[in-house]
Each structure stands twice: as structure tokens, then as C-alpha cells.
PDB file of C-alpha atoms and ligand atoms in Angstrom:
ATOM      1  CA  UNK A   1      -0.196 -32.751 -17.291  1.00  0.00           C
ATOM      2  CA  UNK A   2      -3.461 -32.702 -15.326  1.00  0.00           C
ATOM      3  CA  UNK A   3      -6.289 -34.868 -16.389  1.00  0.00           C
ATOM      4  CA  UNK A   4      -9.545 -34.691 -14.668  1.00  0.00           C
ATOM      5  CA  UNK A   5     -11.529 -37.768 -15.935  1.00  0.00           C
ATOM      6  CA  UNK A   6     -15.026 -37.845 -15.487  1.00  0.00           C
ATOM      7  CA  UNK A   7     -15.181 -36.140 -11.791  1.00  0.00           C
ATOM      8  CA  UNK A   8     -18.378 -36.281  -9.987  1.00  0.00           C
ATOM      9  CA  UNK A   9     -18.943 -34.340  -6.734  1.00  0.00           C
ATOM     10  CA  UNK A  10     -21.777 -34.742  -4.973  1.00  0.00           C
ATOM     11  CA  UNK A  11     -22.041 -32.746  -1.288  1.00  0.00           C
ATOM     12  CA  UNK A  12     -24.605 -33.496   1.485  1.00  0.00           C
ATOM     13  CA  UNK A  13     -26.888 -36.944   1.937  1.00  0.00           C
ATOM     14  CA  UNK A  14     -30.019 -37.840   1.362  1.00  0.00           C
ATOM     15  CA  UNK A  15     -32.290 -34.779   0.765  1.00  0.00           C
ATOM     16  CA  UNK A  16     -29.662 -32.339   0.953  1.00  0.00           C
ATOM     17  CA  UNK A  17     -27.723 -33.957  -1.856  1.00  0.00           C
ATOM     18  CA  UNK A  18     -26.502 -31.735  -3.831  1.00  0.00           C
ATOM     19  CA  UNK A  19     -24.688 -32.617  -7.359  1.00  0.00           C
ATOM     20  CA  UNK A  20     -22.256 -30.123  -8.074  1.00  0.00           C
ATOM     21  CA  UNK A  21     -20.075 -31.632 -10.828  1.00  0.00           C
ATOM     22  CA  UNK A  22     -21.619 -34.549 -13.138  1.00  0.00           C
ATOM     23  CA  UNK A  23     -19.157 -36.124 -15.226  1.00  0.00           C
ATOM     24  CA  UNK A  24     -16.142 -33.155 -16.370  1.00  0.00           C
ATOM     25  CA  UNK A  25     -13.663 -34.383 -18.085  1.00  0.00           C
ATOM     26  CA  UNK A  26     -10.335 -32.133 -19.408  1.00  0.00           C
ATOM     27  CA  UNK A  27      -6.645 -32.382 -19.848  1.00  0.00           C
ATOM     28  CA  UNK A  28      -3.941 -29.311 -19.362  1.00  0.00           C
ATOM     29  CA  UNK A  29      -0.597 -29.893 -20.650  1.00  0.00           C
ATOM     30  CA  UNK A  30       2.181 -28.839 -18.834  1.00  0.00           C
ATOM     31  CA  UNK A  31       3.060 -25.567 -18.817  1.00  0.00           C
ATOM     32  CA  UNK A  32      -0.581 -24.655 -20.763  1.00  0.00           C
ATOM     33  CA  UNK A  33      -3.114 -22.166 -19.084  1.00  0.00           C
ATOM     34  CA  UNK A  34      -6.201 -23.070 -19.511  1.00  0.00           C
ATOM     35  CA  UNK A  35      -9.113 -20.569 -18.230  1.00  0.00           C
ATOM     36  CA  UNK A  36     -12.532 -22.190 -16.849  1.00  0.00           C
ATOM     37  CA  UNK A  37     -15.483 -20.651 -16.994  1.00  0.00           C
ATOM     38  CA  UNK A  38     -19.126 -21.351 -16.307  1.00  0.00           C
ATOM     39  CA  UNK A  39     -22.441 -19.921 -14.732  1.00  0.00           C
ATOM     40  CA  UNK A  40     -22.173 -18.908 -11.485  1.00  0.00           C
ATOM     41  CA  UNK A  41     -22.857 -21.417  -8.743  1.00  0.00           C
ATOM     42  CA  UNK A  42     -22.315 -24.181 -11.625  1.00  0.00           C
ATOM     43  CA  UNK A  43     -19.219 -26.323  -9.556  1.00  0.00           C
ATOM     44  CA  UNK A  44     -16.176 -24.250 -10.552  1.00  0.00           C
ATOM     45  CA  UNK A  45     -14.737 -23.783  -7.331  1.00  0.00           C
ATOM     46  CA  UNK A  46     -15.567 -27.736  -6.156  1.00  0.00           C
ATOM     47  CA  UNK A  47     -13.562 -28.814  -9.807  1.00  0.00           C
ATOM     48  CA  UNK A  48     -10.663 -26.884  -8.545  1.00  0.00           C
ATOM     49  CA  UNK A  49     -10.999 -27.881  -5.203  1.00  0.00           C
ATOM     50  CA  UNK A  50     -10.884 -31.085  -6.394  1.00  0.00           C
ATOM     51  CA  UNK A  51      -7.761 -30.855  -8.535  1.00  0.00           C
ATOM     52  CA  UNK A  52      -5.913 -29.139  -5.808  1.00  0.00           C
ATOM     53  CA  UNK A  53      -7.154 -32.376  -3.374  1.00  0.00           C
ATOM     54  CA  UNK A  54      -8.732 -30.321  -1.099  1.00  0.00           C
ATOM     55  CA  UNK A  55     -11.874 -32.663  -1.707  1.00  0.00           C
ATOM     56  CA  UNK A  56     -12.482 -35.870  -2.289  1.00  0.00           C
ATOM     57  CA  UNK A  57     -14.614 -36.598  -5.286  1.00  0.00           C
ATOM     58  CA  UNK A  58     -17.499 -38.714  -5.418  1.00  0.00           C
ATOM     59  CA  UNK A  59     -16.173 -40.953  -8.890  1.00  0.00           C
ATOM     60  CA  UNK A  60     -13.933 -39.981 -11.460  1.00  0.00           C
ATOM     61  CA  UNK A  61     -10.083 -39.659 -11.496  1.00  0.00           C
ATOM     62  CA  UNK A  62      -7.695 -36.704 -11.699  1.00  0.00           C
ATOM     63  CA  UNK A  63      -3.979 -37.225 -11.806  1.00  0.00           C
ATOM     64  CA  UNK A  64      -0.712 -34.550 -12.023  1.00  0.00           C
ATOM     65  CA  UNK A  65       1.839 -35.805 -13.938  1.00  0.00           C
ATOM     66  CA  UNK A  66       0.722 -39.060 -13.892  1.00  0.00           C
ATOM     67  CA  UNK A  67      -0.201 -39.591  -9.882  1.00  0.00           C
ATOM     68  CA  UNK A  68      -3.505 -39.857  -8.412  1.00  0.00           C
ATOM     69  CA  UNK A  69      -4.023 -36.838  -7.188  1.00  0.00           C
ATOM     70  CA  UNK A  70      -5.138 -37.983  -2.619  1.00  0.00           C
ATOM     71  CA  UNK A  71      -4.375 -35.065  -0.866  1.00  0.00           C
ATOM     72  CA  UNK A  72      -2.976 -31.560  -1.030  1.00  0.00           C
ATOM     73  CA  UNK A  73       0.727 -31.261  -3.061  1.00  0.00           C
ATOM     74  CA  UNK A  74       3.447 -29.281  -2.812  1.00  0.00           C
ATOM     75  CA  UNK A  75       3.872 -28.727  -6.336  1.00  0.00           C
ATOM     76  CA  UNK A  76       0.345 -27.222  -6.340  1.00  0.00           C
ATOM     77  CA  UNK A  77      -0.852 -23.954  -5.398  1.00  0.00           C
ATOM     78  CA  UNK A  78      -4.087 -22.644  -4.749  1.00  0.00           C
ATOM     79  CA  UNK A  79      -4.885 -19.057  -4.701  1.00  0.00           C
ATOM     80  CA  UNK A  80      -8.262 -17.405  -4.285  1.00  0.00           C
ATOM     81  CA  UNK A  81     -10.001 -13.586  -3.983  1.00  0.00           C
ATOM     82  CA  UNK A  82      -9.161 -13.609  -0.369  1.00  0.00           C
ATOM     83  CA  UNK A  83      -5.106 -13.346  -0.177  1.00  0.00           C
ATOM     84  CA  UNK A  84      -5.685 -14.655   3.703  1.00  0.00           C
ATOM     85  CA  UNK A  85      -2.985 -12.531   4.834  1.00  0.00           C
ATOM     86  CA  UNK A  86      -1.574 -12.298   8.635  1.00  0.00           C
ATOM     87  CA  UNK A  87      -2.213  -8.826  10.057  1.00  0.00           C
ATOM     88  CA  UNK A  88       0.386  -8.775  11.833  1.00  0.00           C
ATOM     89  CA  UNK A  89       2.937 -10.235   9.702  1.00  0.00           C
ATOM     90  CA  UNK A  90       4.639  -7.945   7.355  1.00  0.00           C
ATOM     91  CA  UNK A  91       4.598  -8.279   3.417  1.00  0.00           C
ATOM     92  CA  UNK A  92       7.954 -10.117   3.219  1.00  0.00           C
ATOM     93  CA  UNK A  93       6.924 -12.393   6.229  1.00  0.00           C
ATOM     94  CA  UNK A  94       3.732 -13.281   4.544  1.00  0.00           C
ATOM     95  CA  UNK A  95       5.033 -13.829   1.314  1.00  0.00           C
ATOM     96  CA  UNK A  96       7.624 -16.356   3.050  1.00  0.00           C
ATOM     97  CA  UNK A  97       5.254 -18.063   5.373  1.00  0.00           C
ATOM     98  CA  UNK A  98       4.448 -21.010   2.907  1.00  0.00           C
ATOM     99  CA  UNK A  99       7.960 -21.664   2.932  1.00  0.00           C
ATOM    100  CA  UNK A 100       8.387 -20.995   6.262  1.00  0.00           C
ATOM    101  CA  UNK A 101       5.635 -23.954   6.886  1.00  0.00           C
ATOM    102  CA  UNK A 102       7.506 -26.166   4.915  1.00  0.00           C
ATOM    103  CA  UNK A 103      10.602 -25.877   6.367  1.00  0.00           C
ATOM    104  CA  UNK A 104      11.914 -24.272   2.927  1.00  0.00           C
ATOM    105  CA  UNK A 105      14.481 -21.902   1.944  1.00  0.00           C
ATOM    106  CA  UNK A 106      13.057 -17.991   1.372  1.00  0.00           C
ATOM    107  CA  UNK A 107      15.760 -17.146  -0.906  1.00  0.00           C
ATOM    108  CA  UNK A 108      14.253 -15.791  -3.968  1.00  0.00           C
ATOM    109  CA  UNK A 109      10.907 -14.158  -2.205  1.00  0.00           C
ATOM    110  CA  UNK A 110      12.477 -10.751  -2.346  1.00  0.00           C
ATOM    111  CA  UNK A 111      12.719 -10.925  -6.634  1.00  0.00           C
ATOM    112  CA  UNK A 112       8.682 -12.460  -6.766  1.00  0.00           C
ATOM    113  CA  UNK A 113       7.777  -9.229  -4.726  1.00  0.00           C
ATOM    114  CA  UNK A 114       9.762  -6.932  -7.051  1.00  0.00           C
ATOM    115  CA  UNK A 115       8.361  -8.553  -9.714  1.00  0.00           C
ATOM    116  CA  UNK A 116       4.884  -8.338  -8.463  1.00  0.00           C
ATOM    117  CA  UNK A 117       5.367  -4.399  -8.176  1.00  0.00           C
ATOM    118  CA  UNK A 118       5.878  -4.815  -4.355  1.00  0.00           C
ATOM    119  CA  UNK A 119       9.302  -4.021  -3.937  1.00  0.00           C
ATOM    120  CA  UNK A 120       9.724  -0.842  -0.978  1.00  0.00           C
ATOM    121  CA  UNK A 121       6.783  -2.291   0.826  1.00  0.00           C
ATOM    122  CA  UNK A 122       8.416  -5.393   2.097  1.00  0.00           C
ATOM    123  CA  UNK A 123       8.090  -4.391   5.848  1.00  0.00           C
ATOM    124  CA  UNK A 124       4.621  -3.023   5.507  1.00  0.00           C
ATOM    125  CA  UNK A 125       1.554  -4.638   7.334  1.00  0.00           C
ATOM    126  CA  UNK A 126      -1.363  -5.400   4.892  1.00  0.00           C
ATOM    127  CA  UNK A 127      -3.609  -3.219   6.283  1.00  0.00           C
ATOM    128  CA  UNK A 128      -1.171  -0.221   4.873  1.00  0.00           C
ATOM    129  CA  UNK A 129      -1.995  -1.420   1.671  1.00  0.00           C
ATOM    130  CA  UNK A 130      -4.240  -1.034  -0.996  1.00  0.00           C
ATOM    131  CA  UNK A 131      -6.696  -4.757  -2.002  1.00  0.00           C
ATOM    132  CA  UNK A 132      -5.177  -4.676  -4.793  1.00  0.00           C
ATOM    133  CA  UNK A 133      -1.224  -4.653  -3.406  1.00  0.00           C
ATOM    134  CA  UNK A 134      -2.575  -7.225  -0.989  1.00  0.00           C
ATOM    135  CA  UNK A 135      -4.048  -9.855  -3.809  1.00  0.00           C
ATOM    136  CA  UNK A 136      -0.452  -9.398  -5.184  1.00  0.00           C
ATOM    137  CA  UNK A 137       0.810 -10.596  -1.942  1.00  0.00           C
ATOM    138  CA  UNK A 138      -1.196 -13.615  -1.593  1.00  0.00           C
ATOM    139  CA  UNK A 139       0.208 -13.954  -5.520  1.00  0.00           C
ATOM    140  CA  UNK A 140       4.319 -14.112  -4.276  1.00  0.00           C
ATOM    141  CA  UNK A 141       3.396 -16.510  -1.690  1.00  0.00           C
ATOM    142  CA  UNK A 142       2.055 -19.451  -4.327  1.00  0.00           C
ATOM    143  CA  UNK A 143       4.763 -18.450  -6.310  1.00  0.00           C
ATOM    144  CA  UNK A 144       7.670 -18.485  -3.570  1.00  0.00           C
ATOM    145  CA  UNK A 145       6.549 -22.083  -3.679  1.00  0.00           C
ATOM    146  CA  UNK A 146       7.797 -22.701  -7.109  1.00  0.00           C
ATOM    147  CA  UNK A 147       4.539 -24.315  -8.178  1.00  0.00           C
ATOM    148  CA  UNK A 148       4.298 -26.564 -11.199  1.00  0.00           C
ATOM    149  CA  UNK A 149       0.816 -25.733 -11.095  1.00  0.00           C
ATOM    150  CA  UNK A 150      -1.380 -22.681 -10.575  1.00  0.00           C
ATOM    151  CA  UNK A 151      -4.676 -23.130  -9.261  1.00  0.00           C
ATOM    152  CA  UNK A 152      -6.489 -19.545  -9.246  1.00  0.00           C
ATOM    153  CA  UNK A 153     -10.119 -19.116  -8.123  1.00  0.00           C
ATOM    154  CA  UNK A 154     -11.044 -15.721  -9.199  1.00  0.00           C
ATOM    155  CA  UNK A 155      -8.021 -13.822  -7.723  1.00  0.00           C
ATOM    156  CA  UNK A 156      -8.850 -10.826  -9.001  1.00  0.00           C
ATOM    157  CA  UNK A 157     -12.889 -10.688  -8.533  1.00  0.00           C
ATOM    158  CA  UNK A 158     -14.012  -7.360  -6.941  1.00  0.00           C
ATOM    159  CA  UNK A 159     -11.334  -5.378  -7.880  1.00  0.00           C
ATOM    160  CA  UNK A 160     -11.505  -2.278 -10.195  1.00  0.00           C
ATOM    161  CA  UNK A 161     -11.262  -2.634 -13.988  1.00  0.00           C
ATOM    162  CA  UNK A 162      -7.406  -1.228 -14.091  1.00  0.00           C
ATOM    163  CA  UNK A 163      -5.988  -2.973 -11.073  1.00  0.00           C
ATOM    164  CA  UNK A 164      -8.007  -6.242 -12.934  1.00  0.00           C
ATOM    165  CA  UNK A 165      -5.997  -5.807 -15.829  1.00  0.00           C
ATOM    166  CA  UNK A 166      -2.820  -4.715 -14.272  1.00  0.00           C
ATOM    167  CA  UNK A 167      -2.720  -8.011 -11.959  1.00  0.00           C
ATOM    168  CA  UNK A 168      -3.752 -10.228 -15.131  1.00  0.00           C
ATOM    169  CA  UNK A 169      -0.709  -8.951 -16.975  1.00  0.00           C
ATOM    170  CA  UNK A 170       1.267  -9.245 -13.899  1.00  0.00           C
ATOM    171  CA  UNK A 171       0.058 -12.879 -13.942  1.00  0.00           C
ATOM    172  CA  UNK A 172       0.965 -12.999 -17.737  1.00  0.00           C
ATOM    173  CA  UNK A 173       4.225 -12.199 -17.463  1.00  0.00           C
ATOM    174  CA  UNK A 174       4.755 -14.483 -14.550  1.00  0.00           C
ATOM    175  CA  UNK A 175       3.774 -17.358 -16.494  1.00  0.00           C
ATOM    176  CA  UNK A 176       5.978 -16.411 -19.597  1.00  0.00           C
ATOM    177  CA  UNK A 177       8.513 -16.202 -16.626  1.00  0.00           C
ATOM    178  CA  UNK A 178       8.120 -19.333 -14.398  1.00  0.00           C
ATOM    179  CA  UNK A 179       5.857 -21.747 -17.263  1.00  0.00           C
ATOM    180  CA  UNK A 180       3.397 -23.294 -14.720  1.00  0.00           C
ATOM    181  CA  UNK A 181       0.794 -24.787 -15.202  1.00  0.00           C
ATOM    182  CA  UNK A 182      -2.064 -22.980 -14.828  1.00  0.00           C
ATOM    183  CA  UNK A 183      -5.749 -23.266 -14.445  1.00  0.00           C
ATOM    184  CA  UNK A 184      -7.929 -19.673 -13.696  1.00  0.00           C
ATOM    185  CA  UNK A 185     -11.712 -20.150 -12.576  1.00  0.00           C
ATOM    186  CA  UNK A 186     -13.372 -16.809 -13.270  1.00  0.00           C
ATOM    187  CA  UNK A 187     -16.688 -15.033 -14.478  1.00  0.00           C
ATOM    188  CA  UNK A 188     -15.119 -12.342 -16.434  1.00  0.00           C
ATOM    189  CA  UNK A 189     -15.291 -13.498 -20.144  1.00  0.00           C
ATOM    190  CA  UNK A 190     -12.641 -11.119 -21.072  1.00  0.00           C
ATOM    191  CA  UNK A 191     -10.303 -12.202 -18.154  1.00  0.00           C
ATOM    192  CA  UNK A 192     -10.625 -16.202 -19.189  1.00  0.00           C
ATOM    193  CA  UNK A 193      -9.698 -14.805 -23.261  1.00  0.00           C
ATOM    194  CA  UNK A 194      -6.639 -12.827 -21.875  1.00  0.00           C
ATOM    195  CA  UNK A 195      -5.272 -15.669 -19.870  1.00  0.00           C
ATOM    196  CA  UNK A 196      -6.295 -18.756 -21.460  1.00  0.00           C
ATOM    197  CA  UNK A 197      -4.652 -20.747 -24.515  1.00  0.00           C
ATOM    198  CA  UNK A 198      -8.181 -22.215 -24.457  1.00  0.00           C
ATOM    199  CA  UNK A 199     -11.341 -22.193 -22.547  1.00  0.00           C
ATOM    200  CA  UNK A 200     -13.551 -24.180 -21.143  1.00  0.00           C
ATOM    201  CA  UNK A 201     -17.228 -23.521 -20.409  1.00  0.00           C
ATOM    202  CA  UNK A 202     -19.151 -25.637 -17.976  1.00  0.00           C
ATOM    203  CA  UNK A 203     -22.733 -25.823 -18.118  1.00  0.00           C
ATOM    204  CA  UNK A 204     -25.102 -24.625 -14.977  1.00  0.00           C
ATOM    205  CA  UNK A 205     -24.724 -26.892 -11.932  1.00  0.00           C
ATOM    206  CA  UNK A 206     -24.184 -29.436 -12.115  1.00  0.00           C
ATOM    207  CA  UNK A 207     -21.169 -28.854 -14.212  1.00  0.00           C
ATOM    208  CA  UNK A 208     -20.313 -30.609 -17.456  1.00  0.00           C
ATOM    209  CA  UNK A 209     -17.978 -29.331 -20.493  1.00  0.00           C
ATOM    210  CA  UNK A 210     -20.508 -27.529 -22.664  1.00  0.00           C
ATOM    211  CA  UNK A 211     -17.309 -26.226 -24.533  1.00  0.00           C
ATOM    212  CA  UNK A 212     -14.059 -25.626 -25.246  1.00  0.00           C
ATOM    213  CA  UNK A 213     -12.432 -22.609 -27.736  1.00  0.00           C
ATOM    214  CA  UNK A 214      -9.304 -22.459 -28.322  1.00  0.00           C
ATOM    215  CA  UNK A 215      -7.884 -19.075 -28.015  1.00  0.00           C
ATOM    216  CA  UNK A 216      -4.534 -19.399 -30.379  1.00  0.00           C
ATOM    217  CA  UNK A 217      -3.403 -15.587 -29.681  1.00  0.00           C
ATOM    218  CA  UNK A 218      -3.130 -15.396 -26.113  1.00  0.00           C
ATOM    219  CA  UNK A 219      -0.010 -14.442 -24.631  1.00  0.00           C
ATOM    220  CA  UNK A 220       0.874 -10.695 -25.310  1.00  0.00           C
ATOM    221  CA  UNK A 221      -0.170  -7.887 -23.322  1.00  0.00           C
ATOM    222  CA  UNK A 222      -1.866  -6.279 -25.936  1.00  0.00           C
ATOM    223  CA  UNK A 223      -3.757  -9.249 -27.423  1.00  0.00           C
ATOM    224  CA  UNK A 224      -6.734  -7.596 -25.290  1.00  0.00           C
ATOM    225  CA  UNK A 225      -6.740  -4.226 -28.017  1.00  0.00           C
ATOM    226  CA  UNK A 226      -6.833  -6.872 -30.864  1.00  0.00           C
ATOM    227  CA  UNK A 227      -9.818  -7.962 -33.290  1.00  0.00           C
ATOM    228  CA  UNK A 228      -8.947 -11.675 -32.750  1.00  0.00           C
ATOM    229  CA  UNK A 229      -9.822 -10.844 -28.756  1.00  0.00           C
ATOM    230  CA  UNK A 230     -13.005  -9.218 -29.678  1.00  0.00           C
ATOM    231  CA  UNK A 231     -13.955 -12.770 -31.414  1.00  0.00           C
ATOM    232  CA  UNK A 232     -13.202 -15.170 -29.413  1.00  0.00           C
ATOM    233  CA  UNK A 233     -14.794 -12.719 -26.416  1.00  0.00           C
ATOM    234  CA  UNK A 234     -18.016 -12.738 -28.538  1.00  0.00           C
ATOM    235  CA  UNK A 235     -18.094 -16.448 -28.851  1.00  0.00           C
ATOM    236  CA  UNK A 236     -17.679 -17.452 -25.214  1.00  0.00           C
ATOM    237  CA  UNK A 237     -20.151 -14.811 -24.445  1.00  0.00           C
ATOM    238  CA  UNK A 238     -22.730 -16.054 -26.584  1.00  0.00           C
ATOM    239  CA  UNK A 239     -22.339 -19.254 -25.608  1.00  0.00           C
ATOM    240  CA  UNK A 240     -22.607 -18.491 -21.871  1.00  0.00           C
ATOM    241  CA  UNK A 241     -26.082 -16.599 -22.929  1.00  0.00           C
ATOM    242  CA  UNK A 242     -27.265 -19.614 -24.878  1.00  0.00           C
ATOM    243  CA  UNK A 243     -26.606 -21.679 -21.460  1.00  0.00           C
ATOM    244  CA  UNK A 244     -28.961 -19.152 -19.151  1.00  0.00           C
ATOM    245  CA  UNK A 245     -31.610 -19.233 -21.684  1.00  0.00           C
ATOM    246  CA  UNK A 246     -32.011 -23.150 -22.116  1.00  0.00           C
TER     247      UNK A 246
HETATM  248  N1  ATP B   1     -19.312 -27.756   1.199  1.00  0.00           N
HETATM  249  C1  ATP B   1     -20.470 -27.780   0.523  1.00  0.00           C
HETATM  250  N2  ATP B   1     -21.558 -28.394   1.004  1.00  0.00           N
HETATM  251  C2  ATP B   1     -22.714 -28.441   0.325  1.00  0.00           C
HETATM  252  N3  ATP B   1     -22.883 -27.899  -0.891  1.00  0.00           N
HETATM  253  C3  ATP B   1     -21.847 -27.261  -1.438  1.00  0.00           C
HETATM  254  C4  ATP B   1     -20.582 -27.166  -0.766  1.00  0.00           C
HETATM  255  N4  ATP B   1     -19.730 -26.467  -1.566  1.00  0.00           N
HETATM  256  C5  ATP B   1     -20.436 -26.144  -2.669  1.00  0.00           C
HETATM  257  N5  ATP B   1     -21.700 -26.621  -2.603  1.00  0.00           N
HETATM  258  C6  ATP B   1     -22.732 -26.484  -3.658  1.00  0.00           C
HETATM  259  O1  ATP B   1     -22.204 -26.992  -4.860  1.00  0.00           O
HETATM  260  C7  ATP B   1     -22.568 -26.154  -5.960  1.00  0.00           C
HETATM  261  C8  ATP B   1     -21.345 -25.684  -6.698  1.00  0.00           C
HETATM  262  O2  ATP B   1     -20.578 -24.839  -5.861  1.00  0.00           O
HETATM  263  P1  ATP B   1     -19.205 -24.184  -6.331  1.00  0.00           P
HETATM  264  O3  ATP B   1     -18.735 -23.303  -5.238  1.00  0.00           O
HETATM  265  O4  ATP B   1     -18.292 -25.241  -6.810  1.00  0.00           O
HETATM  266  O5  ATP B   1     -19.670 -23.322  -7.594  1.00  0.00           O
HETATM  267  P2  ATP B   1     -18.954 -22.104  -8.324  1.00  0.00           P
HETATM  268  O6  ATP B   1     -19.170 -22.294  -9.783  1.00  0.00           O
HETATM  269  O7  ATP B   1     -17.574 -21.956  -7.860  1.00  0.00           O
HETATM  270  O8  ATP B   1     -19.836 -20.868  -7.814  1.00  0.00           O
HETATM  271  P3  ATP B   1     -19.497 -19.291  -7.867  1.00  0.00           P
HETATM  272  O9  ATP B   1     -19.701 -18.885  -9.289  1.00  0.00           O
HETATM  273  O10 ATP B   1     -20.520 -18.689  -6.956  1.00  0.00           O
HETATM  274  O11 ATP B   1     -18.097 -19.130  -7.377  1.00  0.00           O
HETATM  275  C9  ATP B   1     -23.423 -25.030  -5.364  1.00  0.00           C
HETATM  276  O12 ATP B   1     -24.770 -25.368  -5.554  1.00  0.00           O
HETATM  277  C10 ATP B   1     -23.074 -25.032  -3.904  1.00  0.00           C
HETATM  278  O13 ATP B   1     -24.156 -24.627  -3.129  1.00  0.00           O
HETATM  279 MG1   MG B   2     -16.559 -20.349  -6.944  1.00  0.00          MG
END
């Protein structure tokens, strides 16, 4: 489980303090995905960040699995919109190279890619591939790590609507495959109700839990054509309106 207990991040000093997160408390379960979503510039990024113990926060507590969480983990991955692929590695190479860093075995690499669509383009370079492809890449490299938890940070922001929804079933099926974890920061209200068992909206920075709706008929492909969808979609987006307009 991951609890984040009252976390408070505060950047900068005296009058360039900024408060970014004031007091957010949640819990995932293991093996729950839990979507987070929130205005933007309102401290999603710092809260996962945080979580992933990247930074330091200024009070509060988050723990995985029961441990403080007081630096960066192994069992923890952390993905974001920029894969931060090598150039001049190939797709296999850069799919490996978080194992390769950790002095772990890269057996197993080759089925994530195949199952990720990327099988035939192991020993391409990213630039022969399409943004799409290459966010899958940066996707098999978390995985290759065997993660118990999935940190995403709006993986799939700026792509188009069909390669969106392609790479959030892709994601979909992974978890029904490999039951991590996982926690998705995005701004796309239908993207947090296709991925998340419940979600969580944080107020405008600095971030609080404004809300949280659980989302009981997530996990099929083709929940998104559904009138349940269209609810809970409706919800989270008026909420999210009520927010900008306080
Ligand atoms: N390293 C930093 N130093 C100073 N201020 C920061 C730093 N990182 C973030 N902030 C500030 O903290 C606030 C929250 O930032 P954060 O990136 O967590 O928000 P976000 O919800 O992820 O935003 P977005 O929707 O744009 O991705 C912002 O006001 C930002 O300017
Ligand atoms: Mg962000």
C-alpha cells in the first residue's frame, strides 16, 4: 500500500515561497490504480515526485508497504511525457538500460516490447520512430523493472486522440497483466475514468483532496463506450468546473 499522510511541499524561501501541496492525504492499496487529477499547476507532479522520493517534503509522511518512503526505490517507477530516450541506443538497448544500471538481468525485455506493440523494431534508433512508439519505449523500460508500483505523470499528454487511447489500453492490459500498483497524474478527465478504480481531485495550488469518486467499472477496454463512463466523466468534470469558478 502507499499512504501519503498529510504531505506538505513548500519550494523556495522567504518571498519566493511557494506552497505547492497543503496537507493531501490518500491511501492506494496494492495492486489498485488510482488516477489523480487536479487543475493545472495545482502540485500534481510535486505529490508524485514526492511519493517516488525524488523530493523531500516539507511535513507529512508517505510510506510503501509500510517503509518511510527517503529516497528513490527500486520497486518504484516513474514515468513521464518525455520517454528520455538515448539517441543512439537502440529500442532494445533502451528498454534494458534500467536494468543494465542496476546490474540486473534483461531477460524478459524482449516479451514487454512485444507486448507493448514494439516487437520488429527492437534494433531501431528512436528517432525512426513515431512519439507515440517512443512513449511505449520509455513504458518497457519501467516495466523491465518489475515495478510494484507505477508512478505515471501524464505519459501520454500531447499525443493524438487514437494513439491516447491505444497506449491507455496498452497500459490497461499491462496492469491486468503485471497488478502494480499504480498511480496516473493527468488532465484528461476521460483518461483518469478509463484508468482509475477511483479518482482523486485536488483543489488549485496548493493542492488538497477536494474529492474522491469511485469509479466501480473500470477495467475493460470498452468501459469507455459505456453509460456508466459517461457518468462518472460528467461528475469529475463538473467538479473540476466548480473548482475554477470558486
Ligand atoms: N522546483 C521548484 N521550485 C519552485 N517552485 C516549484 C518547483 N516545482 C514546482 N514548483 C511550483 O509548485 C507548484 C506546483 O507545481 P507542480 O509541477 O507540482 O504542479 P502540476 O499540477 O504538476 O502542474 P501541471 O498541471 O502544469 O503539470 C507550481 O506553482 C510550480 O510553479
Ligand atoms: Mg505536472
Amino acid at each position: 500500500m502507499i499512504s501519503v499522510e498529510a504531505l506538505r511541499i513548500e519550494y523556495g524561501r522567504g518571498r519566493r515561497r511557494t506552497l505547492a501541496v497543503a496537507g493531501v492525504t490518500f491511501q492506494v492499496a496494492d495492486g489498485e490504480f488510482v488516477s489523480l487529477i487536479g487543475p493545472s499547476g495545482c502540485g500534481k507532479t510535486s505529490v508524485l515526485l514526492a511519493i517516488d522520493g525524488i523530493i523531500r517534503p516539507t511535513s507529512g509522511r508517505i510510506t510503501i508497504r509500510g517503509e518511510d518512503v527517503r529516497g528513490v526505490r527500486r520497486d518504484v517507477a516513474f514515468i513521464t511525457q518525455d520517454a528520455g530516450l538515448l539517441p543512439w541506443k537502440t529500442v532494445r538497448q533502451n528498454a534494458e538500460l534500467a536494468l543494465r544500471l542496476q546490474r540486473r538481468p534483461r531477460e524478459g525485455v524482449q516479451e514487454i516490447l512485444r507486448s507493448l506493440g514494439l516487437g520488429g523494431f527492437e534494433n531501431r534508433y528512436p528517432a525512426e520512430l513515431s512519439e507515440g512508439m517512443r512513449r511505449r519505449v520509455g513504458i518497457a523500460r519501467a516495466l523491465a523493472l518489475r515495478p510494484e508500483v507505477f508512478l505515471m505523470d501524464e505519459p501520454m499528454a500531447n499525443l493524438d486522440t487514437l494513439t491516447r487511447e491505444r497506449i491507455q489500453e496498452i497500459i490497461l492490459r499491462l496492469w491486468h497483466m503485471y497488478r502494480f500498483t499504480g498511480v496516473l497524474v493527468t488532465h484528461d478527465i476521460e483518461e483518469a475514468v478509463f484508468l482509475g478504480q477511483r479518482i482523486i481531485i485536488l483543489s488549485p495550488r496548493p493542492a488538497r483532496v477536494v474529492e474522491v469518486i469511485e469509479n466501480p467499472g473500470m477495467g475493460e477496454v470498452g468501459y469507455r463506450r459505456s453509460e456508466e463512463f459517461y457518468h462518472v466523466v460528467v461528475k469529475a468534470r463538473e467538479i473540476l468546473k466548480s473548482l475554477e469558478e470558486r
